[in-house]
Short mmCIF file of C-alpha atoms in Angstrom, two decimals:
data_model
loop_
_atom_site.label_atom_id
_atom_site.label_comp_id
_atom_site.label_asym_id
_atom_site.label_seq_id
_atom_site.Cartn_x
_atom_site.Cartn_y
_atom_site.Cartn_z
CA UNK A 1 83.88 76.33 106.71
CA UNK A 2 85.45 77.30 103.24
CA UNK A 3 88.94 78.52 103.50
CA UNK A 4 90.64 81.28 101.62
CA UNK A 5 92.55 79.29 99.53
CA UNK A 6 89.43 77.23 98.14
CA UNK A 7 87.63 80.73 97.87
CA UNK A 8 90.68 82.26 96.01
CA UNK A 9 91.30 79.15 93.47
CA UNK A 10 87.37 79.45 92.82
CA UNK A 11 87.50 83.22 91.73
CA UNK A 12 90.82 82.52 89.80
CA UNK A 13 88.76 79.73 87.69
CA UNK A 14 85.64 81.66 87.63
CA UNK A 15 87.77 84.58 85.86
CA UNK A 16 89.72 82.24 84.05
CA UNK A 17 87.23 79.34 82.99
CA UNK A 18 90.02 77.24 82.94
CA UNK A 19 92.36 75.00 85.60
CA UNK A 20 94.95 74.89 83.78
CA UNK A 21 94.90 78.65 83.69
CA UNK A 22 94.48 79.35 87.46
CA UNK A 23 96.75 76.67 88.12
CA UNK A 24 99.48 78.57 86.50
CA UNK A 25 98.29 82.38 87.63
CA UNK A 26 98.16 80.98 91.30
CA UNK A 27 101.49 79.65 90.58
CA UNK A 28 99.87 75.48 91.66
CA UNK A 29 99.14 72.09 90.06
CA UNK A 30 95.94 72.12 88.11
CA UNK A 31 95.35 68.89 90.45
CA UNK A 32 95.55 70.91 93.39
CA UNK A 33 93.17 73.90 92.47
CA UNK A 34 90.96 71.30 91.04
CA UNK A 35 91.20 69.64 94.26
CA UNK A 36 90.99 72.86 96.33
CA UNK A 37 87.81 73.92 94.38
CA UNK A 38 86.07 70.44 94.53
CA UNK A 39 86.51 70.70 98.32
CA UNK A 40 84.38 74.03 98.00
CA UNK A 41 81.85 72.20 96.02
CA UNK A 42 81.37 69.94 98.70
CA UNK A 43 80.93 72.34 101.52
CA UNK A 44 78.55 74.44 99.15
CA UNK A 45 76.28 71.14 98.43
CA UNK A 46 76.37 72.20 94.83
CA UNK A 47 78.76 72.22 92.06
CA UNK A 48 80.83 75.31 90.75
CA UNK A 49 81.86 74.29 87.04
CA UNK A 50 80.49 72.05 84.48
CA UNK A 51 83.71 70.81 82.30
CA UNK A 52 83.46 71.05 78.62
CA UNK A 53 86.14 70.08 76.77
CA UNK A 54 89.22 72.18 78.74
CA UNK A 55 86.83 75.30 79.70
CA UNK A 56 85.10 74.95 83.36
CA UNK A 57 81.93 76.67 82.57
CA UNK A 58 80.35 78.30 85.81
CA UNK A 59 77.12 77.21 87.10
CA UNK A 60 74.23 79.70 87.51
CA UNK A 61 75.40 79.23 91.49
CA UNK A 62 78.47 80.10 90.88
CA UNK A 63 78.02 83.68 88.66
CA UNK A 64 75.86 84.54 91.55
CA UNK A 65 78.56 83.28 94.08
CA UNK A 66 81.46 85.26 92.79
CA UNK A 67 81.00 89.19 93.37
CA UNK A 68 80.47 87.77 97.07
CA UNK A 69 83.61 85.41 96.61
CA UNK A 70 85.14 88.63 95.48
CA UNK A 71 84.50 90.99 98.41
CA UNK A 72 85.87 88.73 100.65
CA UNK A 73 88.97 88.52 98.87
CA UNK A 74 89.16 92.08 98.90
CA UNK A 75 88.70 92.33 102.07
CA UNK A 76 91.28 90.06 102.87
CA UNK A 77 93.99 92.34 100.68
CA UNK A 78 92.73 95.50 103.34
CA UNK A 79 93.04 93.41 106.08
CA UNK A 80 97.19 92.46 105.13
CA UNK A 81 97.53 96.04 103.89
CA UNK A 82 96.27 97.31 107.25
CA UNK A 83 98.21 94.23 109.37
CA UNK A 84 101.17 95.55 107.45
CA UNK A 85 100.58 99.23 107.92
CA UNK A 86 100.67 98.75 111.89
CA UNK A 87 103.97 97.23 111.77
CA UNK A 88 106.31 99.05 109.13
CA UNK A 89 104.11 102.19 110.93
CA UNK A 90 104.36 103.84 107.50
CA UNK A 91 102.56 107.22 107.39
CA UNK A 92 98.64 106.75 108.44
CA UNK A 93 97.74 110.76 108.11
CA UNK A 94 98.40 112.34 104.35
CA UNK A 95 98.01 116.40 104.11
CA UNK A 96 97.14 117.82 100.84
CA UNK A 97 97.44 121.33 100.08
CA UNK A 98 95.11 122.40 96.82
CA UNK A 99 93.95 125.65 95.22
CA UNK A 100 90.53 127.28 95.85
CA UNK A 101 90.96 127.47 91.42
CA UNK A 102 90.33 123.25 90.99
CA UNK A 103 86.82 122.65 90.91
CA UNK A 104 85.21 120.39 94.15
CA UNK A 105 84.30 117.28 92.01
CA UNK A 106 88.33 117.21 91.14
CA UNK A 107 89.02 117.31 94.86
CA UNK A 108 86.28 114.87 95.32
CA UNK A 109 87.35 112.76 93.28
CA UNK A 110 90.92 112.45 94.18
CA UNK A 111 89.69 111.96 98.18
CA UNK A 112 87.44 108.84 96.66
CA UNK A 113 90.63 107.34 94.89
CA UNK A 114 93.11 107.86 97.64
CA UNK A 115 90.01 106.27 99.99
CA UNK A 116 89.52 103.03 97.88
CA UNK A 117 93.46 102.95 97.08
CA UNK A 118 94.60 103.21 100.46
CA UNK A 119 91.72 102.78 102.71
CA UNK A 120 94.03 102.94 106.05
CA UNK A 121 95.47 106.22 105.38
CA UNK A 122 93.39 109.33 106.75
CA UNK A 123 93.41 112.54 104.18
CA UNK A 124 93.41 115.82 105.72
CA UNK A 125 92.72 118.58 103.06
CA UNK A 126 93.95 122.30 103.29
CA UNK A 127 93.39 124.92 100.91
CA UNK A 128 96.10 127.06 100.11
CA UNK A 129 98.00 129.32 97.10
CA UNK A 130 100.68 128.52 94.69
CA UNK A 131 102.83 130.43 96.47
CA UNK A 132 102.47 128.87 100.66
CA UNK A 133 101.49 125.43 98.72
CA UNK A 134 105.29 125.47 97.78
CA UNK A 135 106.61 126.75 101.04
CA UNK A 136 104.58 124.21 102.71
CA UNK A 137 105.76 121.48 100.55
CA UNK A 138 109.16 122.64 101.21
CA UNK A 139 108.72 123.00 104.84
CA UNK A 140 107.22 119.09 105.12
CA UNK A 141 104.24 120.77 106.41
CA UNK A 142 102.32 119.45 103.43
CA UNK A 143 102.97 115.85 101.72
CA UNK A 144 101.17 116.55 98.31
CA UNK A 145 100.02 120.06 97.17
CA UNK A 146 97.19 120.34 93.95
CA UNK A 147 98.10 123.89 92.63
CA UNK A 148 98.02 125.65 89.32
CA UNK A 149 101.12 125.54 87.69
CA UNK A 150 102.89 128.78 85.37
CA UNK A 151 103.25 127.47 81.61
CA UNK A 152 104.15 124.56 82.66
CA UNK A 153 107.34 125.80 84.01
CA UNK A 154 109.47 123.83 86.82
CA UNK A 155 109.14 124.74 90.09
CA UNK A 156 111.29 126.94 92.06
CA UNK A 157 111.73 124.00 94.30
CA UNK A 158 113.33 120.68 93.72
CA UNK A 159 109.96 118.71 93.65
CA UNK A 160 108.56 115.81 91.99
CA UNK A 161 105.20 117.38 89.85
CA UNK A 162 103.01 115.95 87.30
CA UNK A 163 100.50 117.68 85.35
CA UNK A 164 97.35 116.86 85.19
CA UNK A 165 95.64 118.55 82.89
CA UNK A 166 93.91 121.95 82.35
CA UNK A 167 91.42 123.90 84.18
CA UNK A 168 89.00 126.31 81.90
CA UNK A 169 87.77 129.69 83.01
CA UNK A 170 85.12 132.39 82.14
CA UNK A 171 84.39 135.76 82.64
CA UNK A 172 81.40 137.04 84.72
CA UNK A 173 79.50 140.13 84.10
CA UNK A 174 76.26 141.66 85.05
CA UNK A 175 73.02 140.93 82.61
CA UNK A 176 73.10 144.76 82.40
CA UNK A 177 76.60 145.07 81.57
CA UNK A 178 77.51 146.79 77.93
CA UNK A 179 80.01 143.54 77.78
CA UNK A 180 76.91 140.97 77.80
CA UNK A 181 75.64 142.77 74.33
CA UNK A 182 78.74 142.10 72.26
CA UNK A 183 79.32 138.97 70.31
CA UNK A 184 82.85 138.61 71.19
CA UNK A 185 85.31 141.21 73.31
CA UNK A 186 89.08 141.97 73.96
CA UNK A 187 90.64 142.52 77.16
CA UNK A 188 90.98 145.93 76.11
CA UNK A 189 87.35 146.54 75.71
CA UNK A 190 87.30 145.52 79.49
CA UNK A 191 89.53 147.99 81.13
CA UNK A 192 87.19 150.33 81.50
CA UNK A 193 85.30 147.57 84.01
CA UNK A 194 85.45 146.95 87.76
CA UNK A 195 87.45 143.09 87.84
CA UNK A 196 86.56 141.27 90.92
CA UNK A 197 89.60 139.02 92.50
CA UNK A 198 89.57 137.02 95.77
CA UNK A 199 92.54 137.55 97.91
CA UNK A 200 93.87 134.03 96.87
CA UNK A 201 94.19 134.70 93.23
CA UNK A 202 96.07 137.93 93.79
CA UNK A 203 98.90 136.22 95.87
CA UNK A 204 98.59 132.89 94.30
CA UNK A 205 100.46 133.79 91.28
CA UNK A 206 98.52 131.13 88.96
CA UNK A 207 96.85 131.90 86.07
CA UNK A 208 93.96 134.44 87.36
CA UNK A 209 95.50 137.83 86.96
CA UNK A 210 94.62 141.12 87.55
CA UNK A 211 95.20 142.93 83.43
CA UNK A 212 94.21 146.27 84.77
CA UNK A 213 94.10 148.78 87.85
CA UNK A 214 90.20 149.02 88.23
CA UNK A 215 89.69 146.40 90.56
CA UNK A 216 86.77 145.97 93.12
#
């Protein structure tokens, strides 16, 4: 049976087409990958590299040998991530707070990347506003909160924050609707309309306002 070492010095040659190379990433004597990777050979029945010159040119064997050789090295960083996890007993459970305003994919997106980047830590998701995002934050009740932020203006609170970009919005009307004829409009030439908010938006203080008193 191949060991880990003999399947790690063959993926750092693979990537590297060189022993020298490896030998000094994986921090060994170019003898001893060599040798490490020879005994793979051996237990394969086939050979890895063909040397020309100083490059180690994979084999057709070995290109198709390597995403495999890859997983399992992967799977051996979850494993000591997950060893380690149990016994510093860091946190296992993450709650994140975010705004009804980010679109899903965003929120999807973010669960895949905290999933692939820390694959023993659970995410729990919770939609809130701006405004019990913060209190929650500041209450530990929440560990990260996604929320809209004011012009870009600090925090009441002393948090860490990074922005992340910008969100764009768009009016809705009715295909009947006198706005739907006009090329272009003013909020003024909407005050006269009924403005639909959801409950969120009026307490969340981000950017969806109410800009008149003629709401549904």
């Amino acid at each position: 049976m191949q060991s880990l070492d003999q399947v790690i010095a063959f993926v750092s040659v693979y990537e590297s087409q060189s022993y020298s190379a490896a030998g000094r990433a994986l921090r060994k004597d170019r003898t001893t990958v060599r040798e490490l990777v020879k005994a793979y050979e051996d237990q394969l029945g086939f050979a890895l590299f063909i040397i020309v010159g100083k490059k180690a040119n994979p084999t057709e064997r070995a290109t198709k040998l390597y995403p495999q050789a890859k997983l399992v090295l992967r799977q051996n960083q979850i494993l000591q991530e997950f060893g380690q996890a149990m016994f510093l007993e860091p946190k296992v459970e993450l709650t994140v707070g975010y705004d009804s305003d980010f679109p899903i994919e965003f929120i999807r997106e973010l669960e895949c990347r905290c999933l692939e980047t820390f694959p023993h830590i659970r995410v729990h998701w919770l939609e809130t506003t701006r405004v019990d995002g913060l209190n929650a934050l500041s209450n530990h009740k929440l560990d990260v909160a996604v929320l809209p932020a004011k012009g870009k203006v600090t925090p009441e609170f002393p948090f860490t924050f990074k922005h992340l970009g910008h969100i764009s919005y768009a009016p809705f009307a009715h295909p009947k609707n006198g706005l739907v004829a006009k090329d272009s409009f003013s909020l003024e030439d909407s005050h006269f309309e009924v403005q639909y908010l959801l409950e969120n938006h009026l307490r969340g203080e981000g950017i969806i306002q109410a800009y008149h008193t003629m709401l549904g």
